[in-house]
CSV table of C-alpha atoms in Angstrom, one decimal:
chain,number,residue,atom,x,y,z
A,19,UNK,CA,-14.8,15.5,-10.1
A,20,UNK,CA,-14.4,19.3,-9.6
A,21,UNK,CA,-13.2,21.3,-6.7
A,22,UNK,CA,-12.7,25.0,-6.0
A,23,UNK,CA,-9.1,26.0,-6.1
A,24,UNK,CA,-8.2,27.0,-2.5
A,25,UNK,CA,-7.2,30.7,-2.2
A,26,UNK,CA,-4.1,30.2,-0.1
A,27,UNK,CA,-1.9,32.5,-2.1
A,28,UNK,CA,-2.6,35.8,-4.0
A,29,UNK,CA,-3.2,35.5,-7.7
A,30,UNK,CA,-0.2,36.1,-9.9
A,31,UNK,CA,-0.2,37.3,-13.5
A,32,UNK,CA,1.4,35.2,-16.2
A,33,UNK,CA,4.3,37.7,-16.4
A,34,UNK,CA,4.9,37.2,-12.7
A,35,UNK,CA,4.8,33.4,-13.1
A,36,UNK,CA,7.3,33.6,-15.9
A,37,UNK,CA,9.6,35.7,-13.7
A,38,UNK,CA,9.3,33.1,-10.9
A,39,UNK,CA,10.2,30.3,-13.3
A,40,UNK,CA,13.4,32.3,-14.3
A,41,UNK,CA,14.3,32.7,-10.7
A,42,UNK,CA,13.7,29.0,-9.9
A,43,UNK,CA,15.8,28.0,-12.9
A,44,UNK,CA,18.7,30.1,-11.6
A,45,UNK,CA,18.2,28.7,-8.1
A,46,UNK,CA,18.2,25.1,-9.3
A,47,UNK,CA,21.4,25.7,-11.3
A,48,UNK,CA,23.2,27.3,-8.3
A,49,UNK,CA,22.1,24.5,-6.0
A,50,UNK,CA,23.2,21.9,-8.5
A,51,UNK,CA,26.6,23.3,-9.1
A,52,UNK,CA,27.6,24.3,-5.6
A,53,UNK,CA,28.5,20.7,-4.3
A,54,UNK,CA,28.6,17.0,-5.1
A,55,UNK,CA,25.6,16.1,-3.0
A,56,UNK,CA,23.4,13.7,-5.1
A,57,UNK,CA,19.8,14.6,-6.0
A,58,UNK,CA,16.8,12.3,-5.9
A,59,UNK,CA,13.6,13.5,-7.5
A,60,UNK,CA,10.4,11.7,-6.3
A,61,UNK,CA,8.1,11.4,-9.3
A,62,UNK,CA,4.6,9.9,-9.4
A,63,UNK,CA,4.2,11.3,-13.0
A,64,UNK,CA,1.2,13.4,-11.9
A,65,UNK,CA,1.0,17.1,-12.6
A,66,UNK,CA,3.0,18.4,-9.7
A,67,UNK,CA,6.0,16.0,-9.9
A,68,UNK,CA,6.0,16.3,-13.7
A,69,UNK,CA,6.2,20.1,-13.3
A,70,UNK,CA,9.1,19.8,-10.9
A,71,UNK,CA,11.0,17.3,-13.1
A,72,UNK,CA,10.5,19.6,-16.1
A,73,UNK,CA,11.8,22.6,-14.1
A,74,UNK,CA,14.9,20.6,-13.1
A,75,UNK,CA,15.5,19.2,-16.6
A,76,UNK,CA,15.3,22.6,-18.3
A,77,UNK,CA,17.6,24.2,-15.7
A,78,UNK,CA,20.3,21.4,-16.1
A,79,UNK,CA,19.9,21.4,-19.9
A,80,UNK,CA,20.8,25.1,-19.9
A,81,UNK,CA,24.1,24.4,-18.2
A,82,UNK,CA,27.3,23.6,-20.2
A,83,UNK,CA,27.9,19.9,-20.5
A,84,UNK,CA,31.1,20.1,-18.4
A,85,UNK,CA,29.0,21.5,-15.5
A,86,UNK,CA,26.6,18.6,-15.5
A,87,UNK,CA,28.8,16.8,-13.0
A,88,UNK,CA,26.5,14.7,-10.8
A,89,UNK,CA,23.7,12.2,-11.4
A,90,UNK,CA,20.1,13.0,-10.6
A,91,UNK,CA,18.1,9.9,-9.6
A,92,UNK,CA,14.4,10.0,-10.6
A,93,UNK,CA,12.5,7.5,-8.5
A,94,UNK,CA,8.9,6.2,-8.9
A,95,UNK,CA,7.2,3.6,-6.7
A,96,UNK,CA,4.8,1.2,-8.3
A,97,UNK,CA,2.6,-0.3,-5.5
A,98,UNK,CA,1.4,-3.0,-8.0
A,99,UNK,CA,-2.2,-2.0,-7.2
A,100,UNK,CA,-2.1,1.3,-9.2
A,101,UNK,CA,-4.7,2.4,-11.7
A,102,UNK,CA,-3.8,0.4,-14.9
A,103,UNK,CA,-4.2,3.5,-17.1
A,104,UNK,CA,-1.8,5.5,-14.9
A,105,UNK,CA,0.7,2.5,-14.8
A,106,UNK,CA,0.8,2.5,-18.6
A,107,UNK,CA,1.4,6.3,-18.6
A,108,UNK,CA,4.2,5.9,-16.0
A,109,UNK,CA,6.0,3.2,-17.9
A,110,UNK,CA,5.8,5.1,-21.2
A,111,UNK,CA,7.1,8.2,-19.5
A,112,UNK,CA,10.1,6.4,-18.0
A,113,UNK,CA,11.0,4.9,-21.3
A,114,UNK,CA,10.9,8.3,-23.0
A,115,UNK,CA,12.9,9.9,-20.1
A,116,UNK,CA,15.7,7.4,-20.4
A,117,UNK,CA,15.9,7.8,-24.2
A,118,UNK,CA,15.9,11.6,-24.1
A,119,UNK,CA,18.3,11.9,-21.2
A,120,UNK,CA,20.9,9.8,-23.1
A,121,UNK,CA,20.4,11.7,-26.3
A,122,UNK,CA,20.5,15.2,-24.6
A,123,UNK,CA,23.3,14.2,-22.2
A,124,UNK,CA,21.2,15.0,-19.2
A,125,UNK,CA,22.5,13.1,-16.1
A,126,UNK,CA,19.2,11.7,-15.1
A,127,UNK,CA,18.8,8.0,-14.0
A,128,UNK,CA,15.2,6.7,-13.7
A,129,UNK,CA,14.4,4.0,-11.2
A,130,UNK,CA,11.1,2.1,-10.9
A,131,UNK,CA,10.8,0.8,-7.4
A,132,UNK,CA,8.5,-1.9,-6.0
A,133,UNK,CA,7.6,-3.0,-2.5
A,134,UNK,CA,9.2,-6.1,-1.2
A,135,UNK,CA,7.1,-9.2,-1.8
A,136,UNK,CA,6.3,-9.6,1.9
A,137,UNK,CA,5.0,-6.0,2.0
A,138,UNK,CA,2.7,-6.1,-1.0
A,139,UNK,CA,-1.0,-5.5,-0.7
A,140,UNK,CA,-2.4,-8.9,-1.6
A,141,UNK,CA,0.2,-10.7,0.5
A,142,UNK,CA,-1.0,-8.7,3.5
A,143,UNK,CA,-4.8,-9.0,2.8
A,144,UNK,CA,-5.0,-12.5,1.3
A,145,UNK,CA,-1.9,-14.1,2.8
A,146,UNK,CA,-1.9,-12.8,6.4
A,147,UNK,CA,-5.5,-11.8,6.4
A,148,UNK,CA,-5.1,-8.1,7.2
A,149,UNK,CA,-8.5,-6.4,6.8
A,150,UNK,CA,-9.0,-3.9,4.1
A,151,UNK,CA,-7.2,-0.7,5.3
A,152,UNK,CA,-9.0,1.9,7.4
A,153,UNK,CA,-7.9,5.2,8.9
A,154,UNK,CA,-7.4,3.5,12.3
A,155,UNK,CA,-5.5,0.6,10.7
A,156,UNK,CA,-3.6,2.0,7.8
A,157,UNK,CA,-1.2,-0.8,7.3
A,158,UNK,CA,-0.7,-0.3,3.6
A,159,UNK,CA,0.9,3.1,3.1
A,160,UNK,CA,4.3,2.4,4.7
A,161,UNK,CA,4.6,-1.1,3.2
A,162,UNK,CA,3.6,-0.1,-0.3
A,163,UNK,CA,4.9,3.4,-0.8
A,164,UNK,CA,7.2,4.7,1.9
A,165,UNK,CA,9.5,1.7,2.6
A,166,UNK,CA,10.7,1.2,-1.0
A,167,UNK,CA,11.5,4.8,-1.6
A,168,UNK,CA,13.1,5.2,1.9
A,169,UNK,CA,15.2,2.1,1.2
A,170,UNK,CA,16.6,3.7,-2.0
A,171,UNK,CA,17.2,7.0,-0.3
A,172,UNK,CA,19.1,5.3,2.6
A,173,UNK,CA,21.2,3.4,0.1
A,174,UNK,CA,22.2,6.7,-1.5
A,175,UNK,CA,23.0,8.3,1.9
A,176,UNK,CA,25.0,5.2,2.9
A,177,UNK,CA,27.1,5.5,-0.2
A,178,UNK,CA,27.4,9.3,-0.5
A,179,UNK,CA,26.9,10.5,3.1
A,180,UNK,CA,23.9,12.8,2.3
A,181,UNK,CA,21.3,13.6,-0.4
A,182,UNK,CA,18.8,16.3,-1.5
A,183,UNK,CA,15.3,15.0,-2.1
A,184,UNK,CA,13.3,17.1,-4.6
A,185,UNK,CA,9.5,16.9,-4.3
A,186,UNK,CA,6.5,18.5,-6.0
A,187,UNK,CA,4.7,19.2,-2.7
A,188,UNK,CA,2.6,22.3,-2.6
A,189,UNK,CA,0.9,24.2,0.3
A,190,UNK,CA,-2.2,24.7,-1.9
A,191,UNK,CA,-2.8,20.9,-1.9
A,192,UNK,CA,-4.5,21.0,1.5
A,193,UNK,CA,-4.5,23.0,4.7
A,194,UNK,CA,-2.9,20.0,6.5
A,195,UNK,CA,-0.1,19.9,3.9
A,196,UNK,CA,0.4,23.6,4.3
A,197,UNK,CA,0.6,23.3,8.1
A,198,UNK,CA,3.3,20.6,7.9
A,199,UNK,CA,5.4,22.5,5.4
A,200,UNK,CA,5.2,25.7,7.4
A,201,UNK,CA,6.3,23.9,10.5
A,202,UNK,CA,9.4,22.6,8.7
A,203,UNK,CA,10.2,26.1,7.3
A,204,UNK,CA,11.4,27.1,10.8
A,205,UNK,CA,14.2,24.6,10.5
A,206,UNK,CA,15.3,25.5,7.0
A,207,UNK,CA,18.9,26.1,6.0
A,208,UNK,CA,17.8,28.2,3.0
A,209,UNK,CA,14.8,29.0,0.9
A,210,UNK,CA,12.7,26.0,0.0
A,211,UNK,CA,15.3,23.6,1.5
A,212,UNK,CA,14.0,21.8,4.6
A,213,UNK,CA,15.4,19.0,6.8
A,214,UNK,CA,13.8,15.7,6.2
A,215,UNK,CA,11.8,14.8,9.3
A,216,UNK,CA,12.1,11.0,8.7
A,217,UNK,CA,15.5,10.6,7.1
A,218,UNK,CA,18.6,12.1,8.7
A,219,UNK,CA,21.3,13.4,6.4
A,220,UNK,CA,18.8,14.4,3.7
A,221,UNK,CA,17.2,17.7,2.8
A,222,UNK,CA,13.9,18.3,1.0
A,223,UNK,CA,13.8,20.8,-1.8
A,224,UNK,CA,10.3,21.9,-2.8
A,225,UNK,CA,10.6,24.4,-5.7
A,226,UNK,CA,6.8,24.8,-6.5
A,227,UNK,CA,5.6,24.9,-2.9
A,228,UNK,CA,3.9,28.2,-3.4
A,229,UNK,CA,2.3,27.5,-6.8
A,230,UNK,CA,-1.4,27.1,-7.3
A,231,UNK,CA,-3.0,24.3,-9.3
A,232,UNK,CA,-3.8,26.6,-12.2
A,233,UNK,CA,-0.2,27.7,-12.3
A,234,UNK,CA,1.0,24.1,-12.5
A,235,UNK,CA,-1.3,23.4,-15.4
A,236,UNK,CA,-0.3,26.7,-17.1
A,237,UNK,CA,3.4,25.8,-16.9
A,238,UNK,CA,2.8,22.3,-18.2
A,239,UNK,CA,0.6,23.5,-21.1
A,240,UNK,CA,2.8,26.5,-22.2
A,241,UNK,CA,6.3,25.0,-21.7
A,242,UNK,CA,7.2,22.1,-23.9
A,243,UNK,CA,7.9,18.8,-22.3
A,244,UNK,CA,11.7,18.3,-22.7
A,245,UNK,CA,11.8,14.5,-22.8
A,246,UNK,CA,9.2,14.2,-25.6
A,247,UNK,CA,6.1,13.3,-23.6
A,248,UNK,CA,2.9,15.1,-24.2
A,249,UNK,CA,1.6,17.1,-21.2
A,250,UNK,CA,-1.7,17.4,-23.1
A,251,UNK,CA,-2.0,13.6,-22.8
A,252,UNK,CA,-1.5,14.0,-19.0
A,253,UNK,CA,-4.2,16.6,-19.0
A,254,UNK,CA,-6.5,14.2,-20.8
A,255,UNK,CA,-5.9,11.5,-18.1
A,256,UNK,CA,-6.9,14.0,-15.4
A,257,UNK,CA,-9.9,15.1,-17.5
A,258,UNK,CA,-11.0,11.5,-18.0
A,259,UNK,CA,-10.8,11.0,-14.2
A,260,UNK,CA,-13.1,14.0,-13.6
A,261,UNK,CA,-16.8,13.2,-13.1
A,262,UNK,CA,-18.0,15.8,-15.5
A,263,UNK,CA,-15.2,15.1,-18.0
A,264,UNK,CA,-14.4,18.8,-18.1
A,265,UNK,CA,-11.2,20.9,-17.5
A,266,UNK,CA,-12.3,24.5,-17.8
A,267,UNK,CA,-10.0,27.3,-18.6
A,268,UNK,CA,-8.7,28.5,-15.3
A,269,UNK,CA,-8.9,32.3,-15.1
A,270,UNK,CA,-8.9,32.9,-11.3
A,271,UNK,CA,-8.9,31.0,-8.0
A,272,UNK,CA,-12.7,30.5,-8.0
A,273,UNK,CA,-12.6,28.5,-11.2
A,274,UNK,CA,-13.0,24.7,-10.8
A,275,UNK,CA,-10.0,22.8,-11.9
A,276,UNK,CA,-9.6,19.2,-13.0
A,277,UNK,CA,-6.2,19.3,-11.3
A,278,UNK,CA,-7.9,18.2,-8.1
A,279,UNK,CA,-8.3,14.7,-9.5
A,280,UNK,CA,-6.2,12.3,-7.6
A,281,UNK,CA,-4.9,8.9,-8.7
A,282,UNK,CA,-4.1,6.3,-6.1
A,283,UNK,CA,-4.4,2.5,-5.6
A,284,UNK,CA,-7.5,1.1,-7.2
A,285,UNK,CA,-8.1,-1.0,-4.1
A,286,UNK,CA,-7.9,1.9,-1.7
A,287,UNK,CA,-10.6,1.8,1.0
A,288,UNK,CA,-9.3,4.8,2.9
A,289,UNK,CA,-11.4,7.0,0.6
A,290,UNK,CA,-15.2,6.9,0.2
A,291,UNK,CA,-14.9,5.7,-3.4
A,292,UNK,CA,-12.4,5.6,-6.2
A,293,UNK,CA,-13.9,8.4,-8.1
A,294,UNK,CA,-11.1,8.7,-10.7
A,295,UNK,CA,-11.4,5.1,-11.9
A,296,UNK,CA,-15.2,5.3,-11.9
A,297,UNK,CA,-15.1,8.5,-13.8
A,298,UNK,CA,-12.7,7.0,-16.4
A,299,UNK,CA,-15.3,4.3,-17.1
A,300,UNK,CA,-18.1,6.8,-17.1
A,301,UNK,CA,-16.4,9.1,-19.6
A,302,UNK,CA,-15.0,6.5,-22.0
A,303,UNK,CA,-16.9,3.4,-23.1
A,304,UNK,CA,-13.6,1.9,-24.2
A,305,UNK,CA,-12.5,1.7,-20.6
A,306,UNK,CA,-15.5,-0.4,-19.4
A,307,UNK,CA,-13.0,-3.3,-19.2
A,308,UNK,CA,-11.9,-1.7,-15.9
A,309,UNK,CA,-15.3,-2.3,-14.2
A,310,UNK,CA,-14.2,-5.6,-12.5
A,311,UNK,CA,-11.6,-3.5,-10.5
A,312,UNK,CA,-14.3,-1.1,-9.4
A,313,UNK,CA,-16.6,-4.0,-8.4
A,314,UNK,CA,-13.9,-5.8,-6.4
A,315,UNK,CA,-12.9,-2.5,-4.6
A,316,UNK,CA,-16.6,-2.0,-3.6
A,317,UNK,CA,-16.7,-5.6,-2.3
A,318,UNK,CA,-13.6,-5.0,-0.2
A,319,UNK,CA,-15.0,-1.7,1.2
A,320,UNK,CA,-17.3,-3.1,3.9
A,321,UNK,CA,-17.6,-1.0,7.0
A,322,UNK,CA,-18.6,-3.8,9.3
A,323,UNK,CA,-16.6,-6.9,8.3
A,324,UNK,CA,-16.5,-8.5,11.8
A,325,UNK,CA,-18.3,-11.7,10.6
A,326,UNK,CA,-15.4,-12.2,8.1
A,327,UNK,CA,-12.7,-12.0,10.7
A,328,UNK,CA,-11.3,-14.2,13.5
A,329,UNK,CA,-12.3,-13.4,17.1
A,330,UNK,CA,-8.5,-13.5,18.0
A,331,UNK,CA,-5.7,-11.2,17.0
A,332,UNK,CA,-3.3,-12.4,14.4
A,333,UNK,CA,-1.0,-13.9,17.1
A,334,UNK,CA,-3.9,-16.0,18.4
A,335,UNK,CA,-4.8,-14.0,21.6
A,336,UNK,CA,-8.3,-12.7,22.4
A,337,UNK,CA,-8.1,-9.0,23.3
A,338,UNK,CA,-11.1,-7.0,24.4
A,339,UNK,CA,-12.1,-3.4,23.8
A,340,UNK,CA,-15.0,-1.1,24.7
A,341,UNK,CA,-17.2,-0.8,21.7
A,342,UNK,CA,-19.6,2.2,21.5
A,343,UNK,CA,-22.6,1.7,19.2
A,344,UNK,CA,-25.0,4.6,19.3
A,345,UNK,CA,-24.2,5.2,23.0
A,346,UNK,CA,-24.4,1.6,24.0
A,347,UNK,CA,-21.1,0.4,25.5
A,348,UNK,CA,-20.1,-3.3,25.3
A,349,UNK,CA,-16.9,-5.2,25.9
A,350,UNK,CA,-16.1,-7.2,22.8
A,351,UNK,CA,-13.1,-9.0,21.2
A,352,UNK,CA,-11.0,-6.9,18.8
A,353,UNK,CA,-11.6,-8.5,15.4
A,354,UNK,CA,-8.5,-10.2,14.0
A,355,UNK,CA,-7.5,-11.3,10.5
A,356,UNK,CA,-9.8,-12.6,7.8
A,357,UNK,CA,-10.7,-16.2,8.3
A,358,UNK,CA,-9.5,-19.0,6.0
A,359,UNK,CA,-12.8,-19.0,4.1
A,360,UNK,CA,-12.6,-15.2,3.4
A,361,UNK,CA,-8.9,-15.3,2.5
A,362,UNK,CA,-9.7,-17.9,-0.1
A,363,UNK,CA,-12.7,-15.9,-1.2
A,364,UNK,CA,-10.6,-12.8,-1.9
A,365,UNK,CA,-8.0,-14.8,-3.7
A,366,UNK,CA,-10.7,-16.2,-6.0
A,367,UNK,CA,-12.2,-12.8,-6.6
A,368,UNK,CA,-8.9,-11.2,-7.5
A,369,UNK,CA,-8.1,-14.0,-10.0
A,370,UNK,CA,-11.7,-13.8,-11.5
A,371,UNK,CA,-11.2,-10.0,-11.9
A,372,UNK,CA,-7.8,-10.6,-13.6
A,373,UNK,CA,-9.3,-13.2,-16.0
A,374,UNK,CA,-12.2,-10.9,-16.9
A,375,UNK,CA,-10.0,-7.9,-17.4
A,376,UNK,CA,-7.6,-9.8,-19.7
A,377,UNK,CA,-10.6,-11.1,-21.8
A,378,UNK,CA,-12.1,-7.6,-22.4
A,379,UNK,CA,-9.1,-5.2,-22.3
A,380,UNK,CA,-7.5,-3.6,-25.4
A,381,UNK,CA,-4.6,-5.5,-26.8
A,382,UNK,CA,-1.9,-3.4,-25.0
A,383,UNK,CA,-3.5,-4.3,-21.6
A,384,UNK,CA,-4.3,-8.0,-22.2
A,385,UNK,CA,-1.3,-9.2,-20.2
A,386,UNK,CA,-2.4,-7.1,-17.2
A,387,UNK,CA,-1.5,-8.7,-13.8
A,388,UNK,CA,-3.5,-7.9,-10.7
A,389,UNK,CA,-1.6,-10.4,-8.6
A,390,UNK,CA,1.9,-11.5,-9.5
A,391,UNK,CA,3.3,-15.1,-9.3
A,392,UNK,CA,5.7,-14.0,-6.6
A,393,UNK,CA,2.8,-12.8,-4.5
A,394,UNK,CA,0.9,-16.0,-5.0
A,395,UNK,CA,3.9,-18.0,-4.0
A,396,UNK,CA,4.3,-15.9,-0.8
A,397,UNK,CA,0.6,-16.2,0.0
A,398,UNK,CA,0.9,-20.0,-0.4
A,399,UNK,CA,3.9,-20.1,1.9
A,400,UNK,CA,2.1,-18.1,4.6
A,401,UNK,CA,-0.9,-20.4,4.4
A,402,UNK,CA,1.2,-23.5,4.6
A,403,UNK,CA,4.0,-22.4,7.0
A,404,UNK,CA,2.4,-19.8,9.2
A,405,UNK,CA,-1.3,-20.6,9.1
A,406,UNK,CA,-0.6,-24.4,9.1
A,407,UNK,CA,-3.3,-24.9,6.4
A,408,UNK,CA,-1.8,-27.9,4.7
A,409,UNK,CA,-4.8,-28.6,2.5
A,410,UNK,CA,-2.8,-26.3,0.2
A,411,UNK,CA,-5.8,-24.7,-1.5
A,412,UNK,CA,-4.1,-22.0,-3.5
A,413,UNK,CA,-3.0,-24.2,-6.5
A,414,UNK,CA,-6.5,-25.7,-6.6
A,415,UNK,CA,-8.3,-22.2,-6.6
A,416,UNK,CA,-5.8,-20.9,-9.2
A,417,UNK,CA,-6.5,-23.7,-11.6
A,418,UNK,CA,-10.3,-23.6,-11.0
A,419,UNK,CA,-10.4,-19.8,-11.9
A,420,UNK,CA,-7.7,-19.5,-14.6
A,421,UNK,CA,-7.9,-23.0,-16.1
A,422,UNK,CA,-4.1,-23.2,-15.8
A,423,UNK,CA,-1.9,-25.1,-13.3
A,424,UNK,CA,-0.1,-23.0,-10.8
A,425,UNK,CA,3.7,-23.2,-11.1
A,426,UNK,CA,5.4,-22.2,-7.8
A,427,UNK,CA,9.1,-21.4,-8.3
A,428,UNK,CA,9.9,-21.4,-4.6
A,429,UNK,CA,12.4,-24.1,-3.7
A,430,UNK,CA,10.8,-27.1,-2.1
A,431,UNK,CA,7.2,-25.8,-2.7
A,432,UNK,CA,6.1,-29.0,-4.4
A,433,UNK,CA,7.1,-31.4,-1.6
A,434,UNK,CA,5.1,-31.9,1.6
A,435,UNK,CA,4.5,-34.7,4.1
A,436,UNK,CA,0.9,-33.4,4.6
A,437,UNK,CA,-1.7,-32.5,2.0
A,438,UNK,CA,-5.3,-32.2,1.1
A,439,UNK,CA,-6.0,-35.9,1.7
A,440,UNK,CA,-4.8,-35.7,5.3
A,441,UNK,CA,-6.8,-32.5,5.7
A,442,UNK,CA,-10.0,-34.2,4.6
A,443,UNK,CA,-9.4,-37.0,7.1
A,444,UNK,CA,-9.0,-34.4,9.9
A,445,UNK,CA,-12.1,-32.6,8.8
A,446,UNK,CA,-14.1,-35.9,9.0
A,447,UNK,CA,-12.7,-36.7,12.4
A,448,UNK,CA,-13.3,-33.2,13.9
A,449,UNK,CA,-16.8,-33.0,12.3
A,450,UNK,CA,-18.1,-29.4,12.7
A,451,UNK,CA,-15.7,-28.4,15.5
A,452,UNK,CA,-13.6,-25.8,13.7
A,453,UNK,CA,-11.3,-25.1,16.7
A,454,UNK,CA,-10.6,-28.8,17.1
A,455,UNK,CA,-9.7,-29.0,13.4
A,456,UNK,CA,-7.4,-25.9,13.8
A,457,UNK,CA,-5.7,-27.3,16.9
A,458,UNK,CA,-5.0,-30.7,15.3
A,459,UNK,CA,-3.8,-29.1,12.1
A,460,UNK,CA,-1.4,-26.8,13.9
A,461,UNK,CA,-0.1,-29.7,16.1
A,462,UNK,CA,0.5,-32.0,13.1
A,463,UNK,CA,2.0,-29.4,10.9
A,464,UNK,CA,4.3,-28.1,13.8
A,465,UNK,CA,5.6,-31.7,14.2
A,466,UNK,CA,6.0,-31.9,10.4
A,467,UNK,CA,8.1,-28.6,10.4
A,468,UNK,CA,10.4,-29.8,13.2
A,469,UNK,CA,10.6,-33.3,11.6
A,470,UNK,CA,12.9,-31.9,8.9
A,471,UNK,CA,15.2,-30.1,11.3
A,472,UNK,CA,18.5,-31.7,12.5
A,473,UNK,CA,17.8,-30.1,16.0
A,474,UNK,CA,14.3,-29.9,17.4
A,475,UNK,CA,15.1,-27.2,19.9
A,476,UNK,CA,11.9,-25.2,20.7
A,477,UNK,CA,9.4,-27.7,19.7
A,478,UNK,CA,7.7,-27.9,23.1
A,479,UNK,CA,7.3,-24.1,23.3
A,480,UNK,CA,5.8,-24.1,19.8
A,481,UNK,CA,3.4,-26.9,20.6
A,482,UNK,CA,2.4,-25.0,23.8
A,483,UNK,CA,1.6,-21.9,21.8
A,484,UNK,CA,-0.7,-24.1,19.6
A,485,UNK,CA,-2.7,-25.1,22.7
A,486,UNK,CA,-2.8,-21.5,24.0
A,487,UNK,CA,-4.3,-20.1,20.8
A,488,UNK,CA,-6.5,-23.0,19.6
A,489,UNK,CA,-7.5,-25.3,22.4
A,490,UNK,CA,-10.5,-23.4,23.6
A,491,UNK,CA,-13.8,-22.9,21.8
A,492,UNK,CA,-14.7,-19.3,20.7
A,493,UNK,CA,-17.1,-19.0,23.7
A,494,UNK,CA,-14.6,-20.3,26.2
A,495,UNK,CA,-11.7,-18.2,24.9
A,496,UNK,CA,-13.9,-15.0,25.1
A,497,UNK,CA,-15.1,-15.9,28.6
A,498,UNK,CA,-11.5,-16.5,29.7
A,499,UNK,CA,-10.4,-13.1,28.3
A,500,UNK,CA,-13.3,-11.4,30.2
A,501,UNK,CA,-12.2,-13.2,33.4
A,502,UNK,CA,-8.6,-12.0,33.1
A,503,UNK,CA,-9.7,-8.5,32.3
A,504,UNK,CA,-12.0,-8.3,35.3
A,505,UNK,CA,-9.2,-9.8,37.5
A,506,UNK,CA,-6.7,-7.1,36.3
A,507,UNK,CA,-9.3,-4.4,36.9
A,508,UNK,CA,-10.1,-5.7,40.4
A,509,UNK,CA,-6.3,-5.8,41.2
A,510,UNK,CA,-5.9,-2.3,40.0
A,511,UNK,CA,-8.8,-1.1,42.2
A,512,UNK,CA,-7.3,-2.9,45.2
A,513,UNK,CA,-10.5,-5.0,45.7
A,514,UNK,CA,-9.0,-8.0,47.5
A,515,UNK,CA,-12.3,-9.9,47.9
A,516,UNK,CA,-13.0,-9.6,44.2
A,517,UNK,CA,-9.5,-10.6,43.3
A,518,UNK,CA,-9.8,-13.8,45.4
A,519,UNK,CA,-13.2,-14.6,43.9
A,520,UNK,CA,-12.0,-14.1,40.3
A,521,UNK,CA,-8.7,-16.0,41.0
A,522,UNK,CA,-10.7,-19.0,42.3
A,523,UNK,CA,-13.0,-18.7,39.2
A,524,UNK,CA,-9.9,-18.7,37.0
A,525,UNK,CA,-8.6,-21.8,38.7
A,526,UNK,CA,-11.9,-23.6,38.2
A,527,UNK,CA,-12.0,-22.5,34.6
A,528,UNK,CA,-8.5,-23.9,34.0
A,529,UNK,CA,-9.4,-27.2,35.6
A,530,UNK,CA,-12.6,-27.4,33.5
A,531,UNK,CA,-10.5,-27.0,30.4
A,532,UNK,CA,-8.1,-29.8,31.4
């Protein structure tokens, strides 16, 4: 994958870049020494954040030991659906950073952060049934990346009162990024130090904001990595993730650069395709073991997945919207979460991919985990407690795919009054009536949940909600939603006759249901 370096800034000579690095080093040292405000460096271990970390390390290392008076937190977020090659690089880098910091007496502390179990990707998609993320329903970014880092930053602010967050953001990354950074510049307290728009009592320091991509690579290639990593290995990862497997010598802003390669979650459906992972496989036969990940991601990336999703929202209510298909307007239900069948399907596919990858991966990757035991336990809990699917299919699917029994460490997970036998009986009684099966399962399991409580306060309201969401057939539920929508529209227009007519129709519809 190649891209033309955007010409947002005038070209600089190597001499000018060297001079800028000297000025930045002095700036970093002055900023570090002037107060006790703790620093947090956000590091993804890509080229930009590595360059910033290297700048800060070298600046602090040049200070006398007695002036290295405050800790610098280095935080990295692992979404648990990252490119496995990148994950290996990150873990290796963190190990080397910790060892070198201790040896060189650099006050850096590395922290590898994870999303909370309830926020993880497979818990959302397989457990709750959230559809694969789209630009209009981007449920993943905050849960996987932002929340965990913000939680760490808030903890530091709570303890110390304020903090400075150091990032490798650059205006040359995109016109949108440049616009956001320029907007914040108006509120700056000093050069390259902006207020954090989302976290009060924190400032954002962006030392390489005006660097071009070729300057980042030049710095990484010509200045030795101080914690013992090889920046050439980082370049090799970028090169391997580029479609033509080339990183040309960058001589001006018109020269293509492999620095435009981007690494994200391998499951990401917010982009057209995961070109970096595909390019790695294309450029290196030894990475063909990653192909199951590419295949699963392609299977998830279905533009029209309405047939895989419930006709109700996740809270059981039918909501309508105006759908425009090639100029044809229709009023249709907003698709809800994946149905039980498709949630079980995605679970099976993830486990199959994990088994296949472990069988074919090199020795250092044979313990790779695509979905963790904690995530599986939470998915099982959601299916049992929130979805009322007491057939408890997760352990069965896990054993069918992996050949091993599923061990759930959650307290009380192995005890239940209802199970697969009772589910089979219900299926037989309800025949092919899926809504009847769902209603009976919800009612029985609701009673089961309240049976174990000392006080059964709220049981009638909960049972009423079961009827509200599951007592109508799909056709009747959609008809009722249309009726209510038309009634609301008529009331808004002040059409009294139509309101009376629709109200009477609603009464007759309710009597018919009873």
